[in-house]
């Protein structure tokens, strides 16, 4: 498998994970691909990816030859990957691109990865309380949902997990990436 340009180094802090190689598919070097992009096939908008086996490994630049739908899932054949054992060797790898390659967003729009780790504060009925940190987000039919973990956040009101709808202007009042906070109008008892 091609490992990219010689000497090319990836800045780990600039990488945004867009997907994961989920396992081998067939005998000709194909892999199942889990895409984390809003439209699953959008991961194919990036011809060059960076891949790593685990957080303890360095990112390396790779290219894919083919990306297609197989039923309801995406499968990919990485450049130079022609046999099942090659595909099995990269199973579990994360796929990322440098943050600089992501499309620009409109003002007050955010990528999910930018919200992970923000301290969530509520200003419910005029009292400012810390609920925890954003651990993940979920897409639902009606709106996105912020998963807020109190556990592990010293300043948190309690150790609960809360699911808060991501409704800018209604529930989400302010996102301050510079200061690492997300202000919501949410009853801490809910």
Coordinates of C-alpha atoms in Angstrom, one line a residue, residues 13-180:
X13 CA -3.6 18.5 16.0
X14 CA -4.8 19.5 12.6
X15 CA -6.4 16.2 11.7
X16 CA -10.2 15.8 11.6
X17 CA -11.3 12.1 11.6
X18 CA -13.9 11.6 8.8
X19 CA -14.3 7.8 9.0
X20 CA -12.9 4.4 9.9
X21 CA -11.9 1.3 8.0
X22 CA -14.3 -1.3 9.4
X23 CA -13.0 -4.6 8.1
X24 CA -12.3 -6.5 5.0
X25 CA -14.9 -6.9 2.3
X26 CA -14.4 -9.8 -0.1
X27 CA -11.1 -11.2 -1.3
X28 CA -9.8 -8.5 -3.7
X29 CA -8.5 -5.9 -1.1
X30 CA -11.8 -4.0 -0.5
X31 CA -12.7 -2.7 3.0
X32 CA -15.9 -1.7 4.6
X33 CA -15.9 2.0 5.4
X34 CA -17.7 3.9 8.1
X35 CA -18.1 7.5 7.1
X36 CA -18.7 10.2 9.7
X37 CA -19.5 12.9 7.2
X38 CA -23.1 14.4 7.1
X39 CA -23.7 12.8 3.7
X40 CA -21.9 9.4 3.9
X41 CA -20.5 9.6 0.4
X42 CA -18.9 13.1 1.1
X43 CA -15.8 11.3 2.4
X44 CA -15.1 10.6 -1.3
X45 CA -14.7 14.3 -1.9
X46 CA -11.1 13.9 -0.5
X47 CA -8.9 11.8 -2.7
X48 CA -6.0 11.9 -0.3
X49 CA -6.6 10.8 3.3
X50 CA -4.4 10.4 6.3
X51 CA -4.7 7.0 8.1
X52 CA -3.5 5.7 11.4
X53 CA -4.1 2.3 13.1
X54 CA -4.5 3.8 16.6
X55 CA -3.9 7.1 18.5
X56 CA -0.4 5.7 19.3
X57 CA 0.5 5.6 15.6
X58 CA 1.5 8.5 13.4
X59 CA -0.8 9.7 10.6
X60 CA 0.4 8.6 7.1
X61 CA -0.9 9.9 3.8
X62 CA -2.8 7.4 1.7
X63 CA -4.9 7.4 -1.5
X64 CA -7.9 5.3 -2.4
X65 CA -8.5 3.8 -5.9
X66 CA -12.2 3.0 -5.7
X67 CA -15.1 4.0 -3.5
X68 CA -18.6 2.7 -4.1
X69 CA -21.8 1.7 -2.5
X70 CA -22.3 -2.0 -1.6
X71 CA -25.9 -2.2 -0.6
X72 CA -26.4 0.4 2.2
X73 CA -22.8 0.8 3.1
X74 CA -19.6 2.2 1.5
X75 CA -16.7 0.1 0.5
X76 CA -13.2 1.3 -0.5
X77 CA -10.2 -0.2 -2.1
X78 CA -7.0 1.6 -1.0
X79 CA -4.2 2.2 -3.5
X80 CA -2.0 -0.9 -3.6
X81 CA -4.4 -3.0 -1.5
X82 CA -5.2 -6.0 -3.8
X83 CA -5.7 -8.9 -1.4
X84 CA -7.9 -9.7 1.6
X85 CA -4.9 -9.9 3.9
X86 CA -3.9 -6.4 3.0
X87 CA -7.4 -5.2 3.7
X88 CA -7.5 -7.1 7.1
X89 CA -4.2 -5.4 8.1
X90 CA -5.7 -1.9 7.9
X91 CA -9.0 -2.8 9.5
X92 CA -9.8 -0.4 12.4
X93 CA -7.7 2.4 11.0
X94 CA -9.1 6.0 11.3
X95 CA -9.4 8.1 8.2
X96 CA -8.7 11.9 8.5
X97 CA -8.0 15.0 6.5
X98 CA -6.2 18.2 7.6
X99 CA -8.7 20.7 9.1
X100 CA -7.6 23.2 6.4
X101 CA -9.2 21.0 3.7
X102 CA -12.7 21.2 5.2
X103 CA -15.1 23.6 3.5
X104 CA -15.6 27.0 5.1
X105 CA -18.8 27.2 7.1
X106 CA -21.2 30.1 7.4
X107 CA -20.9 32.3 10.5
X108 CA -22.4 30.6 13.6
X109 CA -22.1 27.1 12.0
X110 CA -19.7 24.6 13.5
X111 CA -18.3 21.2 12.7
X112 CA -19.2 18.6 15.4
X113 CA -15.5 18.0 16.2
X114 CA -15.3 21.7 17.2
X115 CA -18.0 21.3 19.9
X116 CA -16.5 18.1 21.5
X117 CA -14.9 19.0 24.8
X118 CA -16.7 22.4 25.3
X119 CA -17.8 23.1 28.8
X120 CA -21.6 23.3 28.8
X121 CA -23.1 26.0 31.0
X122 CA -26.8 26.6 31.6
X123 CA -28.3 30.0 32.2
X124 CA -31.7 28.6 33.2
X125 CA -33.8 31.2 35.1
X126 CA -30.8 33.5 35.5
X127 CA -28.6 31.1 37.3
X128 CA -25.3 30.0 35.6
X129 CA -24.4 26.4 36.3
X130 CA -22.0 24.0 34.7
X131 CA -23.6 20.8 33.4
X132 CA -20.5 19.1 32.1
X133 CA -18.7 18.8 28.8
X134 CA -19.8 17.8 25.3
X135 CA -18.7 14.2 24.8
X136 CA -20.5 13.6 21.4
X137 CA -23.3 14.6 19.2
X138 CA -26.1 12.6 17.7
X139 CA -28.2 13.1 14.6
X140 CA -31.9 12.5 15.0
X141 CA -34.8 13.1 12.7
X142 CA -35.8 16.3 14.2
X143 CA -32.6 18.0 15.2
X144 CA -29.0 17.2 16.4
X145 CA -28.5 16.4 20.1
X146 CA -25.6 17.3 22.3
X147 CA -24.5 14.5 24.7
X148 CA -23.2 16.3 27.9
X149 CA -21.2 14.3 30.5
X150 CA -21.1 15.6 34.0
X151 CA -18.9 12.7 35.0
X152 CA -15.2 13.7 34.9
X153 CA -15.9 17.4 34.9
X154 CA -15.0 18.8 38.3
X155 CA -17.0 22.0 37.9
X156 CA -20.2 20.1 36.9
X157 CA -23.3 20.4 39.0
X158 CA -23.6 16.5 39.1
X159 CA -22.3 13.4 37.4
X160 CA -25.3 12.9 35.1
X161 CA -25.4 12.5 31.3
X162 CA -27.7 14.9 29.6
X163 CA -29.1 14.9 26.1
X164 CA -29.7 18.5 25.0
X165 CA -31.2 19.5 21.6
X166 CA -28.9 21.5 19.5
X167 CA -31.3 24.3 18.7
X168 CA -29.3 27.6 18.1
X169 CA -31.2 30.6 19.4
X170 CA -33.7 28.5 21.3
X171 CA -31.7 26.1 23.5
X172 CA -28.1 26.9 22.4
X173 CA -27.5 30.6 23.2
X174 CA -23.8 30.9 22.6
X175 CA -20.8 28.9 21.3
X176 CA -17.5 30.3 22.4
X177 CA -14.7 28.2 20.8
X178 CA -12.0 30.7 22.0
X179 CA -13.0 30.2 25.7
X180 CA -14.2 26.6 25.3

